[in-house]
C-alpha positions as CSV (number, residue, x, y, z in Angstrom):
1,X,-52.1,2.9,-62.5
2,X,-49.8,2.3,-59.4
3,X,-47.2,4.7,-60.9
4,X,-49.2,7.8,-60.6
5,X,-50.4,7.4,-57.5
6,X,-49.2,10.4,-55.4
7,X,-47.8,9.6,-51.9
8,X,-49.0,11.3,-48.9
9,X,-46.0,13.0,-46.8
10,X,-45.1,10.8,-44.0
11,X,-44.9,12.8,-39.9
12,X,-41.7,13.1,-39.0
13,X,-42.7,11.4,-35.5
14,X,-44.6,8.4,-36.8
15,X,-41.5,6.8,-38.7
16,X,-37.5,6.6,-37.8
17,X,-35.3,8.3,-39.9
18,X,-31.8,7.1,-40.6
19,X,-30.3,9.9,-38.6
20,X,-32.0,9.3,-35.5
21,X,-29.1,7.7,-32.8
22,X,-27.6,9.8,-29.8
23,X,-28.4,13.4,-29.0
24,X,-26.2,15.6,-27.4
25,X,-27.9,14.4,-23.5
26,X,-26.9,10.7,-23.6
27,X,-23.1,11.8,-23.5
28,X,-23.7,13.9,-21.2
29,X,-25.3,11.5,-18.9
30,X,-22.7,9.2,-19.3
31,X,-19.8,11.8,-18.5
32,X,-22.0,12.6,-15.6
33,X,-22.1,9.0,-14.8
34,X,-18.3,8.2,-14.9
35,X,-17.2,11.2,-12.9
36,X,-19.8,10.0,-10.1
37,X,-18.0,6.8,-10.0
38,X,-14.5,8.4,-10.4
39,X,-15.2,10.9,-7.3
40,X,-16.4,7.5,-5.1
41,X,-14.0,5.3,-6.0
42,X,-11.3,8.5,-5.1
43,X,-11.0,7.8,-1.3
44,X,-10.1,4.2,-1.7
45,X,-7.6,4.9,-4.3
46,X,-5.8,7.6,-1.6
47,X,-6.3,5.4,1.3
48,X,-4.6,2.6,-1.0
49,X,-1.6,4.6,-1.4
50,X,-1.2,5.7,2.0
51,X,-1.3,2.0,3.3
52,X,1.3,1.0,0.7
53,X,3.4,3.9,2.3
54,X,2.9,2.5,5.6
55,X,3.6,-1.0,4.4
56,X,6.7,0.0,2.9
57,X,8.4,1.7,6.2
58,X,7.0,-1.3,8.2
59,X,8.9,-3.9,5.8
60,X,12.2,-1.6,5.9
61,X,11.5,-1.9,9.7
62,X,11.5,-5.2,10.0
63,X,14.3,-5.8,7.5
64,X,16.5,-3.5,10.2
65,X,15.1,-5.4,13.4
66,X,16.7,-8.7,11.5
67,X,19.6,-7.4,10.6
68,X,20.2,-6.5,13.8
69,X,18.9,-10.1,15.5
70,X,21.2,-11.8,13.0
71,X,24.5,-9.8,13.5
72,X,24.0,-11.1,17.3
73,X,23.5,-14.5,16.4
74,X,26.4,-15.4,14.4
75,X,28.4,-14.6,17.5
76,X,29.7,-16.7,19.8
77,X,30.8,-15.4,22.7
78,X,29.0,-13.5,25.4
79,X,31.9,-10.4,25.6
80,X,30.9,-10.3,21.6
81,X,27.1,-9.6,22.3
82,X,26.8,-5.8,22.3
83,X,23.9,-3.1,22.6
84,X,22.9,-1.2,19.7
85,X,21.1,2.5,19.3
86,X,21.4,3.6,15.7
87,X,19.0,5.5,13.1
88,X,18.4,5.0,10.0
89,X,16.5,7.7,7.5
90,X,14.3,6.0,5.4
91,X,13.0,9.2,3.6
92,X,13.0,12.7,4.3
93,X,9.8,12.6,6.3
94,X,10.5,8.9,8.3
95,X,13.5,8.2,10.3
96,X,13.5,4.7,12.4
97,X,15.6,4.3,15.4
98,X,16.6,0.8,16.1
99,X,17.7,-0.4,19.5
100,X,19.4,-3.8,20.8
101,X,19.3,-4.6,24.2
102,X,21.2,-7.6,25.8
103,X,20.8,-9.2,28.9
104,X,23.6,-9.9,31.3
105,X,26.2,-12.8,30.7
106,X,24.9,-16.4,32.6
107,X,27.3,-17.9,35.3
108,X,27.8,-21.1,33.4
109,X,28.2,-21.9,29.5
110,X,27.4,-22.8,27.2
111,X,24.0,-21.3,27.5
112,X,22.0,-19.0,26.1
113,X,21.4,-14.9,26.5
114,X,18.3,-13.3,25.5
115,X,18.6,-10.2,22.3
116,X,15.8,-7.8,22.2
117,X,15.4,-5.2,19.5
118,X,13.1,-2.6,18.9
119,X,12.3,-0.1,15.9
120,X,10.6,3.1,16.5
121,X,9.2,5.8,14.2
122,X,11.3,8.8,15.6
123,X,8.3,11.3,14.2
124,X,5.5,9.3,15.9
125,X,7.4,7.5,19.0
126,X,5.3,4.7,17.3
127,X,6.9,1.3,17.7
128,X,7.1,-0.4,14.2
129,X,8.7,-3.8,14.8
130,X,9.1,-5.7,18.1
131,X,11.2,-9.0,18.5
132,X,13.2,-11.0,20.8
133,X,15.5,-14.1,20.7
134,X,17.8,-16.2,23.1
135,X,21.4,-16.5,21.4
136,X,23.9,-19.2,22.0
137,X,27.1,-18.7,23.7
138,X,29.7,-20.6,24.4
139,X,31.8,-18.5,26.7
140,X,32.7,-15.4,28.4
């Protein structure tokens, strides 16, 4: 008797149909979403690359300010100790001027002399690296 039974049509709201899943607005959203993320997450992202900029001219700074203590240390002498103004372009936009001063010779020896040396940003006038350092000498 069950196989004549006539069923009624089911509502199309009351039960789930195998295509239900995403309509065209959860995409959407989610795009939405992403670029909101995207557009606050942008200014850290362009501050990050100007600080590794910076970082980069400050490390090729200090790389010239030793250079320049070390060429005065491995002399010996205090006639051998000389002043230094030279630049250096690091890229188009950054040029770094480095400067060695030395102080004057002692009376006696051996003794030591003090070596200062200072790198500026010749765009900025800024002053990138800063050192100082007493060098050995054993005579005139």
């Amino acid at each position: 008797m069950d196989r004549h039974r006539i069923e009624k049509p089911r509502s199309a709201l009351s039960t789930p149909r195998d295509d239900d899943g995403f309509t065209l607005i959860e995409p959407v959203i989610a795009m939405f979403l992403l670029a909101l993320i995207a557009l606050a997450l942008l200014p850290l992202l362009t501050q990050s690359l100007v600080q590794s900029v910076n970082n980069a001219v400050l490390v090729t700074a200090t790389s010239l300010a030793n250079q320049a203590i070390e060429d005065e240390r491995s002399k010996t002498t205090c006639a051998g100790l000389t002043p230094l103004d030279q630049t250096t372009v690091v890229r188009p936009d950054v040029t770094l001027r480095t400067v060695r001063t030395v102080a004057a010779c002692p009376a006696s020896f051996p003794s030591t002399v003090k070596v200062s040396v200072t790198v500026t940003d010749t765009a900025t006038g800024s002053v990138k690296v800063s050192a100082a350092t007493m060098v050995f000498v054993t005579g005139v």
